[in-house]
Amino acid sequence: MPKHQHSDARPAFRRHGWSTVRTAFASIVAGLLIMNTLGFSTPSDDDLLAAYTAANAQPLVVAPAPTADPSVVADAAGASDAAADAVATVAPLIERPTYSATPGYETLISGGTNYDWAKLVLLKGEFPMTDSNVTVLTRWMRQENYVNTWWNRNNPLNNGWGSGGGGGTGRYVSLVSAAENAAEALRTLPRYSGIVAALEKSVPTAQLERAIWFSGWATGMYNNGAHWSYAEVPVVKAPPSAWGR
């Protein structure tokens, strides 16, 4: 049976090598001890800590700052400019037409003046209720009746249509009926077509007045306009009874 052979030689143990850092630290400590032996002061704990720190210093590597992509920067700048332009741009104001309320029948009847009656004729005849149309109608009423009694016989324009008086001397039951018949006469009889056209277009007062003079409404044609007054017509209110109230 074979025997195990034993070597009398002692096994060699591997020695661990000292690192460079440890060697440096040991050298510093040894140097400090030698200095103490030679009469120098004994190193303090702070001195030993400083020596250790110097021996174990780690290098500091600073990474370069990242560089932004120029295309990304340009896109961001463009977006900012677009947003600023959008804020700075003010949408233009939209001009909307203004509308004024047209007074109704009861409003005009309650007003009860010669101007209200002129407007009632325009309303009944579906003519524009403009200043020029109202001005001419009130002048026309003054030519047919005195201003202070413009509601005489409830027939402000001395209209023979539906009043029972062929020469314009008839009477209506109320000023409301008179307005209805005046509008109906203008819209019905062909000889008044010039007045209707002028009222519908709301022409200047001189054109409308000329259409009235030569329409045959008055046989004397107001002396071809020579008897027509252009003075301002005062506002005069008729009694409620004339309106059927």
PDB file of C-alpha atoms in Angstrom:
ATOM      1  CA  MET A   1       0.000   0.000   0.000  1.00  0.00           C
ATOM      2  CA  PRO A   2       1.581   3.251  -1.067  1.00  0.00           C
ATOM      3  CA  LYS A   3       2.484   5.703   1.549  1.00  0.00           C
ATOM      4  CA  HIS A   4       1.856   9.350   1.325  1.00  0.00           C
ATOM      5  CA  GLN A   5       5.024  11.298   0.979  1.00  0.00           C
ATOM      6  CA  HIS A   6       5.378  14.347   3.143  1.00  0.00           C
ATOM      7  CA  SER A   7       7.765  17.136   2.390  1.00  0.00           C
ATOM      8  CA  ASP A   8       9.788  18.512   5.231  1.00  0.00           C
ATOM      9  CA  ALA A   9       9.848  21.928   3.534  1.00  0.00           C
ATOM     10  CA  ARG A  10       7.512  24.484   5.048  1.00  0.00           C
ATOM     11  CA  PRO A  11       4.938  25.836   2.642  1.00  0.00           C
ATOM     12  CA  ALA A  12       5.667  29.212   1.290  1.00  0.00           C
ATOM     13  CA  PHE A  13       3.106  31.806   2.301  1.00  0.00           C
ATOM     14  CA  ARG A  14       2.259  34.552  -0.142  1.00  0.00           C
ATOM     15  CA  ARG A  15       2.943  37.960   1.145  1.00  0.00           C
ATOM     16  CA  HIS A  16       0.357  40.605   0.487  1.00  0.00           C
ATOM     17  CA  GLY A  17       1.829  43.617  -1.233  1.00  0.00           C
ATOM     18  CA  TRP A  18       1.301  47.080   0.232  1.00  0.00           C
ATOM     19  CA  SER A  19      -0.536  49.470  -1.931  1.00  0.00           C
ATOM     20  CA  THR A  20       1.028  52.710  -2.996  1.00  0.00           C
ATOM     21  CA  VAL A  21      -1.430  54.680  -0.876  1.00  0.00           C
ATOM     22  CA  ARG A  22      -0.600  52.709   2.262  1.00  0.00           C
ATOM     23  CA  THR A  23       3.098  53.043   1.616  1.00  0.00           C
ATOM     24  CA  ALA A  24       2.761  56.802   1.280  1.00  0.00           C
ATOM     25  CA  PHE A  25       0.729  57.032   4.476  1.00  0.00           C
ATOM     26  CA  ALA A  26       3.259  54.891   6.386  1.00  0.00           C
ATOM     27  CA  SER A  27       6.082  57.053   5.119  1.00  0.00           C
ATOM     28  CA  ILE A  28       4.346  60.207   6.282  1.00  0.00           C
ATOM     29  CA  VAL A  29       3.675  58.728   9.731  1.00  0.00           C
ATOM     30  CA  ALA A  30       7.264  57.483  10.019  1.00  0.00           C
ATOM     31  CA  GLY A  31       8.535  60.865   9.027  1.00  0.00           C
ATOM     32  CA  LEU A  32       6.442  62.526  11.672  1.00  0.00           C
ATOM     33  CA  LEU A  33       7.764  60.106  14.325  1.00  0.00           C
ATOM     34  CA  ILE A  34      11.370  60.762  13.297  1.00  0.00           C
ATOM     35  CA  MET A  35      10.708  64.480  13.506  1.00  0.00           C
ATOM     36  CA  ASN A  36       9.407  63.948  17.020  1.00  0.00           C
ATOM     37  CA  THR A  37      12.576  62.003  17.933  1.00  0.00           C
ATOM     38  CA  LEU A  38      14.729  64.815  16.627  1.00  0.00           C
ATOM     39  CA  GLY A  39      13.000  67.275  18.861  1.00  0.00           C
ATOM     40  CA  PHE A  40      10.157  68.427  16.703  1.00  0.00           C
ATOM     41  CA  SER A  41       6.671  68.641  18.166  1.00  0.00           C
ATOM     42  CA  THR A  42       4.523  65.515  18.316  1.00  0.00           C
ATOM     43  CA  PRO A  43       1.979  65.418  15.469  1.00  0.00           C
ATOM     44  CA  SER A  44      -1.538  66.054  16.601  1.00  0.00           C
ATOM     45  CA  ASP A  45      -4.636  64.148  15.564  1.00  0.00           C
ATOM     46  CA  ASP A  46      -5.394  66.906  13.067  1.00  0.00           C
ATOM     47  CA  ASP A  47      -1.954  66.493  11.536  1.00  0.00           C
ATOM     48  CA  LEU A  48      -2.445  62.762  11.208  1.00  0.00           C
ATOM     49  CA  LEU A  49      -5.904  63.280   9.638  1.00  0.00           C
ATOM     50  CA  ALA A  50      -4.464  65.783   7.168  1.00  0.00           C
ATOM     51  CA  ALA A  51      -1.701  63.315   6.282  1.00  0.00           C
ATOM     52  CA  TYR A  52      -4.237  60.542   5.719  1.00  0.00           C
ATOM     53  CA  THR A  53      -6.428  62.785   3.613  1.00  0.00           C
ATOM     54  CA  ALA A  54      -3.489  63.799   1.435  1.00  0.00           C
ATOM     55  CA  ALA A  55      -2.471  60.178   0.980  1.00  0.00           C
ATOM     56  CA  ASN A  56      -5.987  59.039   0.067  1.00  0.00           C
ATOM     57  CA  ALA A  57      -7.043  61.982  -2.086  1.00  0.00           C
ATOM     58  CA  GLN A  58      -9.357  61.004  -4.955  1.00  0.00           C
ATOM     59  CA  PRO A  59      -9.110  62.687  -8.333  1.00  0.00           C
ATOM     60  CA  LEU A  60     -12.140  64.903  -9.241  1.00  0.00           C
ATOM     61  CA  VAL A  61     -13.221  64.641 -12.832  1.00  0.00           C
ATOM     62  CA  VAL A  62     -15.687  67.321 -13.989  1.00  0.00           C
ATOM     63  CA  ALA A  63     -17.847  66.219 -16.876  1.00  0.00           C
ATOM     64  CA  PRO A  64     -18.373  68.842 -19.587  1.00  0.00           C
ATOM     65  CA  ALA A  65     -21.775  70.580 -19.618  1.00  0.00           C
ATOM     66  CA  PRO A  66     -24.179  69.100 -22.180  1.00  0.00           C
ATOM     67  CA  THR A  67     -24.515  71.116 -25.356  1.00  0.00           C
ATOM     68  CA  ALA A  68     -28.068  71.791 -26.536  1.00  0.00           C
ATOM     69  CA  ASP A  69     -29.026  70.703 -30.019  1.00  0.00           C
ATOM     70  CA  PRO A  70     -29.178  73.914 -32.155  1.00  0.00           C
ATOM     71  CA  SER A  71     -32.261  72.663 -34.018  1.00  0.00           C
ATOM     72  CA  VAL A  72     -34.115  72.079 -30.730  1.00  0.00           C
ATOM     73  CA  VAL A  73     -33.161  75.554 -29.500  1.00  0.00           C
ATOM     74  CA  ALA A  74     -34.348  77.102 -32.761  1.00  0.00           C
ATOM     75  CA  ASP A  75     -37.679  75.248 -32.584  1.00  0.00           C
ATOM     76  CA  ALA A  76     -38.224  76.380 -28.989  1.00  0.00           C
ATOM     77  CA  ALA A  77     -37.410  79.976 -29.901  1.00  0.00           C
ATOM     78  CA  GLY A  78     -39.786  79.827 -32.849  1.00  0.00           C
ATOM     79  CA  ALA A  79     -42.569  78.460 -30.657  1.00  0.00           C
ATOM     80  CA  SER A  80     -42.012  81.254 -28.129  1.00  0.00           C
ATOM     81  CA  ASP A  81     -42.138  83.899 -30.861  1.00  0.00           C
ATOM     82  CA  ALA A  82     -45.335  82.394 -32.273  1.00  0.00           C
ATOM     83  CA  ALA A  83     -46.948  82.401 -28.828  1.00  0.00           C
ATOM     84  CA  ALA A  84     -45.913  86.021 -28.287  1.00  0.00           C
ATOM     85  CA  ASP A  85     -47.330  87.001 -31.676  1.00  0.00           C
ATOM     86  CA  ALA A  86     -50.601  85.230 -30.859  1.00  0.00           C
ATOM     87  CA  VAL A  87     -50.920  87.150 -27.596  1.00  0.00           C
ATOM     88  CA  ALA A  88     -49.958  90.459 -29.196  1.00  0.00           C
ATOM     89  CA  THR A  89     -52.376  90.015 -32.080  1.00  0.00           C
ATOM     90  CA  VAL A  90     -55.775  91.458 -31.226  1.00  0.00           C
ATOM     91  CA  ALA A  91     -58.729  90.235 -33.233  1.00  0.00           C
ATOM     92  CA  PRO A  92     -60.333  93.109 -35.139  1.00  0.00           C
ATOM     93  CA  LEU A  93     -63.594  94.363 -33.756  1.00  0.00           C
ATOM     94  CA  ILE A  94     -66.615  93.361 -35.762  1.00  0.00           C
ATOM     95  CA  GLU A  95     -68.859  96.271 -36.487  1.00  0.00           C
ATOM     96  CA  ARG A  96     -72.472  95.305 -36.194  1.00  0.00           C
ATOM     97  CA  PRO A  97     -75.351  97.390 -37.486  1.00  0.00           C
ATOM     98  CA  THR A  98     -77.364  99.227 -34.889  1.00  0.00           C
ATOM     99  CA  TYR A  99     -81.095  98.841 -34.760  1.00  0.00           C
ATOM    100  CA  SER A 100     -83.604 101.232 -33.298  1.00  0.00           C
ATOM    101  CA  ALA A 101     -86.964 100.059 -32.083  1.00  0.00           C
ATOM    102  CA  THR A 102     -89.920 101.182 -34.191  1.00  0.00           C
ATOM    103  CA  PRO A 103     -92.712 102.523 -32.002  1.00  0.00           C
ATOM    104  CA  GLY A 104     -95.925 100.510 -32.130  1.00  0.00           C
ATOM    105  CA  TYR A 105     -99.491 101.664 -32.655  1.00  0.00           C
ATOM    106  CA  GLU A 106    -100.304 102.099 -28.988  1.00  0.00           C
ATOM    107  CA  THR A 107     -97.111 104.047 -28.363  1.00  0.00           C
ATOM    108  CA  LEU A 108     -97.957 106.515 -31.123  1.00  0.00           C
ATOM    109  CA  ILE A 109    -101.588 106.800 -30.055  1.00  0.00           C
ATOM    110  CA  SER A 110    -100.514 107.438 -26.474  1.00  0.00           C
ATOM    111  CA  GLY A 111     -98.142 110.157 -27.699  1.00  0.00           C
ATOM    112  CA  GLY A 112    -101.066 111.771 -29.498  1.00  0.00           C
ATOM    113  CA  THR A 113     -99.141 114.530 -31.330  1.00  0.00           C
ATOM    114  CA  ASN A 114     -99.112 115.572 -34.979  1.00  0.00           C
ATOM    115  CA  TYR A 115     -95.696 113.909 -35.316  1.00  0.00           C
ATOM    116  CA  ASP A 116     -97.123 110.690 -33.870  1.00  0.00           C
ATOM    117  CA  TRP A 117     -99.937 110.742 -36.429  1.00  0.00           C
ATOM    118  CA  ALA A 118     -97.459 111.233 -39.307  1.00  0.00           C
ATOM    119  CA  LYS A 119     -95.491 108.228 -38.034  1.00  0.00           C
ATOM    120  CA  LEU A 120     -98.705 106.216 -37.753  1.00  0.00           C
ATOM    121  CA  VAL A 121     -99.422 106.837 -41.459  1.00  0.00           C
ATOM    122  CA  LEU A 122     -95.921 105.595 -42.319  1.00  0.00           C
ATOM    123  CA  LEU A 123     -96.384 102.562 -40.078  1.00  0.00           C
ATOM    124  CA  LYS A 124     -99.770 101.691 -41.608  1.00  0.00           C
ATOM    125  CA  GLY A 125     -98.401 102.132 -45.130  1.00  0.00           C
ATOM    126  CA  GLU A 126     -95.218 100.155 -44.351  1.00  0.00           C
ATOM    127  CA  PHE A 127     -93.000 103.098 -45.266  1.00  0.00           C
ATOM    128  CA  PRO A 128     -89.637 103.852 -43.629  1.00  0.00           C
ATOM    129  CA  MET A 129     -90.105 105.931 -40.495  1.00  0.00           C
ATOM    130  CA  THR A 130     -87.230 108.303 -41.283  1.00  0.00           C
ATOM    131  CA  ASP A 131     -86.719 111.920 -40.283  1.00  0.00           C
ATOM    132  CA  SER A 132     -87.143 113.168 -43.849  1.00  0.00           C
ATOM    133  CA  ASN A 133     -90.424 111.287 -44.332  1.00  0.00           C
ATOM    134  CA  VAL A 134     -91.820 112.500 -40.997  1.00  0.00           C
ATOM    135  CA  THR A 135     -90.729 116.088 -41.694  1.00  0.00           C
ATOM    136  CA  VAL A 136     -92.512 116.235 -45.056  1.00  0.00           C
ATOM    137  CA  LEU A 137     -95.709 114.627 -43.732  1.00  0.00           C
ATOM    138  CA  THR A 138     -95.994 117.156 -40.888  1.00  0.00           C
ATOM    139  CA  ARG A 139     -95.463 119.996 -43.391  1.00  0.00           C
ATOM    140  CA  TRP A 140     -98.115 118.449 -45.614  1.00  0.00           C
ATOM    141  CA  MET A 141    -100.556 118.283 -42.680  1.00  0.00           C
ATOM    142  CA  ARG A 142     -99.945 121.973 -41.982  1.00  0.00           C
ATOM    143  CA  GLN A 143    -100.803 122.835 -45.589  1.00  0.00           C
ATOM    144  CA  GLU A 144    -104.158 121.046 -45.222  1.00  0.00           C
ATOM    145  CA  ASN A 145    -105.141 122.220 -41.715  1.00  0.00           C
ATOM    146  CA  TYR A 146    -104.027 124.767 -39.168  1.00  0.00           C
ATOM    147  CA  VAL A 147    -101.290 123.447 -36.901  1.00  0.00           C
ATOM    148  CA  ASN A 148    -103.181 124.124 -33.683  1.00  0.00           C
ATOM    149  CA  THR A 149    -106.209 122.193 -34.997  1.00  0.00           C
ATOM    150  CA  TRP A 150    -104.452 119.675 -37.187  1.00  0.00           C
ATOM    151  CA  TRP A 151    -106.957 116.951 -36.101  1.00  0.00           C
ATOM    152  CA  ASN A 152    -109.929 118.915 -37.587  1.00  0.00           C
ATOM    153  CA  ARG A 153    -112.710 116.428 -38.503  1.00  0.00           C
ATOM    154  CA  ASN A 154    -110.212 113.702 -37.647  1.00  0.00           C
ATOM    155  CA  ASN A 155    -108.912 114.234 -41.182  1.00  0.00           C
ATOM    156  CA  PRO A 156    -105.427 115.836 -41.014  1.00  0.00           C
ATOM    157  CA  LEU A 157    -104.748 115.539 -44.793  1.00  0.00           C
ATOM    158  CA  ASN A 158    -108.303 116.339 -45.975  1.00  0.00           C
ATOM    159  CA  ASN A 159    -108.420 112.910 -47.575  1.00  0.00           C
ATOM    160  CA  GLY A 160    -111.592 112.000 -49.473  1.00  0.00           C
ATOM    161  CA  TRP A 161    -110.756 108.255 -49.509  1.00  0.00           C
ATOM    162  CA  GLY A 162    -113.194 106.533 -47.131  1.00  0.00           C
ATOM    163  CA  SER A 163    -114.220 109.739 -45.386  1.00  0.00           C
ATOM    164  CA  GLY A 164    -117.485 110.320 -47.205  1.00  0.00           C
ATOM    165  CA  GLY A 165    -116.353 113.641 -48.596  1.00  0.00           C
ATOM    166  CA  GLY A 166    -115.234 113.637 -52.203  1.00  0.00           C
ATOM    167  CA  GLY A 167    -113.531 117.005 -51.899  1.00  0.00           C
ATOM    168  CA  GLY A 168    -111.608 116.041 -48.782  1.00  0.00           C
ATOM    169  CA  THR A 169    -114.182 117.492 -46.463  1.00  0.00           C
ATOM    170  CA  GLY A 170    -115.271 114.173 -44.998  1.00  0.00           C
ATOM    171  CA  ARG A 171    -114.778 112.975 -41.420  1.00  0.00           C
ATOM    172  CA  TYR A 172    -113.258 109.839 -39.914  1.00  0.00           C
ATOM    173  CA  VAL A 173    -114.354 108.226 -36.688  1.00  0.00           C
ATOM    174  CA  SER A 174    -110.875 108.677 -35.221  1.00  0.00           C
ATOM    175  CA  LEU A 175    -107.345 109.688 -36.099  1.00  0.00           C
ATOM    176  CA  VAL A 176    -106.433 105.993 -36.192  1.00  0.00           C
ATOM    177  CA  SER A 177    -108.976 105.412 -38.967  1.00  0.00           C
ATOM    178  CA  ALA A 178    -107.691 108.526 -40.747  1.00  0.00           C
ATOM    179  CA  ALA A 179    -104.125 107.152 -40.728  1.00  0.00           C
ATOM    180  CA  GLU A 180    -105.297 103.808 -42.109  1.00  0.00           C
ATOM    181  CA  ASN A 181    -107.230 105.461 -44.954  1.00  0.00           C
ATOM    182  CA  ALA A 182    -104.386 107.835 -45.826  1.00  0.00           C
ATOM    183  CA  ALA A 183    -101.964 104.904 -46.160  1.00  0.00           C
ATOM    184  CA  GLU A 184    -104.528 102.897 -48.146  1.00  0.00           C
ATOM    185  CA  ALA A 185    -105.207 105.767 -50.566  1.00  0.00           C
ATOM    186  CA  LEU A 186    -101.483 106.210 -51.243  1.00  0.00           C
ATOM    187  CA  ARG A 187    -100.990 102.493 -51.845  1.00  0.00           C
ATOM    188  CA  THR A 188    -104.152 102.049 -53.951  1.00  0.00           C
ATOM    189  CA  LEU A 189    -104.528 104.976 -56.345  1.00  0.00           C
ATOM    190  CA  PRO A 190    -102.046 104.972 -59.277  1.00  0.00           C
ATOM    191  CA  ARG A 191    -101.713 108.755 -59.357  1.00  0.00           C
ATOM    192  CA  TYR A 192     -99.958 108.626 -55.985  1.00  0.00           C
ATOM    193  CA  SER A 193     -97.279 106.188 -57.163  1.00  0.00           C
ATOM    194  CA  GLY A 194     -94.689 108.989 -57.242  1.00  0.00           C
ATOM    195  CA  ILE A 195     -95.340 109.749 -53.560  1.00  0.00           C
ATOM    196  CA  VAL A 196     -95.124 106.046 -52.694  1.00  0.00           C
ATOM    197  CA  ALA A 197     -91.806 105.620 -54.519  1.00  0.00           C
ATOM    198  CA  ALA A 198     -90.347 108.686 -52.798  1.00  0.00           C
ATOM    199  CA  LEU A 199     -91.496 107.519 -49.355  1.00  0.00           C
ATOM    200  CA  GLU A 200     -90.148 104.006 -49.889  1.00  0.00           C
ATOM    201  CA  LYS A 201     -86.715 105.363 -50.826  1.00  0.00           C
ATOM    202  CA  SER A 202     -86.823 108.065 -48.143  1.00  0.00           C
ATOM    203  CA  VAL A 203     -85.555 110.593 -50.663  1.00  0.00           C
ATOM    204  CA  PRO A 204     -84.506 114.136 -49.683  1.00  0.00           C
ATOM    205  CA  THR A 205     -87.395 116.314 -48.529  1.00  0.00           C
ATOM    206  CA  ALA A 206     -87.421 118.461 -51.686  1.00  0.00           C
ATOM    207  CA  GLN A 207     -87.974 115.410 -53.918  1.00  0.00           C
ATOM    208  CA  LEU A 208     -90.800 114.055 -51.808  1.00  0.00           C
ATOM    209  CA  GLU A 209     -92.499 117.447 -51.606  1.00  0.00           C
ATOM    210  CA  ARG A 210     -92.351 117.855 -55.370  1.00  0.00           C
ATOM    211  CA  ALA A 211     -93.959 114.417 -55.784  1.00  0.00           C
ATOM    212  CA  ILE A 212     -96.820 115.563 -53.513  1.00  0.00           C
ATOM    213  CA  TRP A 213     -97.361 118.867 -55.347  1.00  0.00           C
ATOM    214  CA  PHE A 214     -97.759 117.244 -58.749  1.00  0.00           C
ATOM    215  CA  SER A 215     -99.651 114.127 -57.654  1.00  0.00           C
ATOM    216  CA  GLY A 216    -103.108 115.695 -57.878  1.00  0.00           C
ATOM    217  CA  TRP A 217    -103.757 115.347 -54.137  1.00  0.00           C
ATOM    218  CA  ALA A 218    -104.650 119.031 -54.065  1.00  0.00           C
ATOM    219  CA  THR A 219    -106.275 120.526 -57.149  1.00  0.00           C
ATOM    220  CA  GLY A 220    -104.279 123.729 -56.835  1.00  0.00           C
ATOM    221  CA  MET A 221    -101.006 121.765 -56.367  1.00  0.00           C
ATOM    222  CA  TYR A 222    -100.173 124.224 -53.580  1.00  0.00           C
ATOM    223  CA  ASN A 223     -99.560 126.765 -56.324  1.00  0.00           C
ATOM    224  CA  ASN A 224     -96.803 124.494 -57.676  1.00  0.00           C
ATOM    225  CA  GLY A 225     -95.161 124.610 -54.282  1.00  0.00           C
ATOM    226  CA  ALA A 226     -95.192 128.388 -53.958  1.00  0.00           C
ATOM    227  CA  HIS A 227     -97.590 128.162 -50.997  1.00  0.00           C
ATOM    228  CA  TRP A 228     -95.537 125.496 -49.259  1.00  0.00           C
ATOM    229  CA  SER A 229     -94.046 126.448 -45.904  1.00  0.00           C
ATOM    230  CA  TYR A 230     -90.640 125.181 -44.785  1.00  0.00           C
ATOM    231  CA  ALA A 231     -90.784 126.574 -41.265  1.00  0.00           C
ATOM    232  CA  GLU A 232     -90.359 124.085 -38.448  1.00  0.00           C
ATOM    233  CA  VAL A 233     -93.654 122.500 -37.501  1.00  0.00           C
ATOM    234  CA  PRO A 234     -94.380 122.758 -33.762  1.00  0.00           C
ATOM    235  CA  VAL A 235     -95.418 119.695 -31.798  1.00  0.00           C
ATOM    236  CA  VAL A 236     -99.129 119.834 -30.950  1.00  0.00           C
ATOM    237  CA  LYS A 237    -101.074 117.153 -29.114  1.00  0.00           C
ATOM    238  CA  ALA A 238    -104.639 116.275 -30.106  1.00  0.00           C
ATOM    239  CA  PRO A 239    -107.302 115.541 -27.469  1.00  0.00           C
ATOM    240  CA  PRO A 240    -107.756 111.848 -26.560  1.00  0.00           C
ATOM    241  CA  SER A 241    -111.285 111.897 -28.014  1.00  0.00           C
ATOM    242  CA  ALA A 242    -109.836 112.514 -31.478  1.00  0.00           C
ATOM    243  CA  TRP A 243    -107.944 109.245 -31.100  1.00  0.00           C
ATOM    244  CA  GLY A 244    -111.090 107.402 -30.058  1.00  0.00           C
ATOM    245  CA  ARG A 245    -109.958 107.188 -26.436  1.00  0.00           C
TER     246      ARG A 245
END
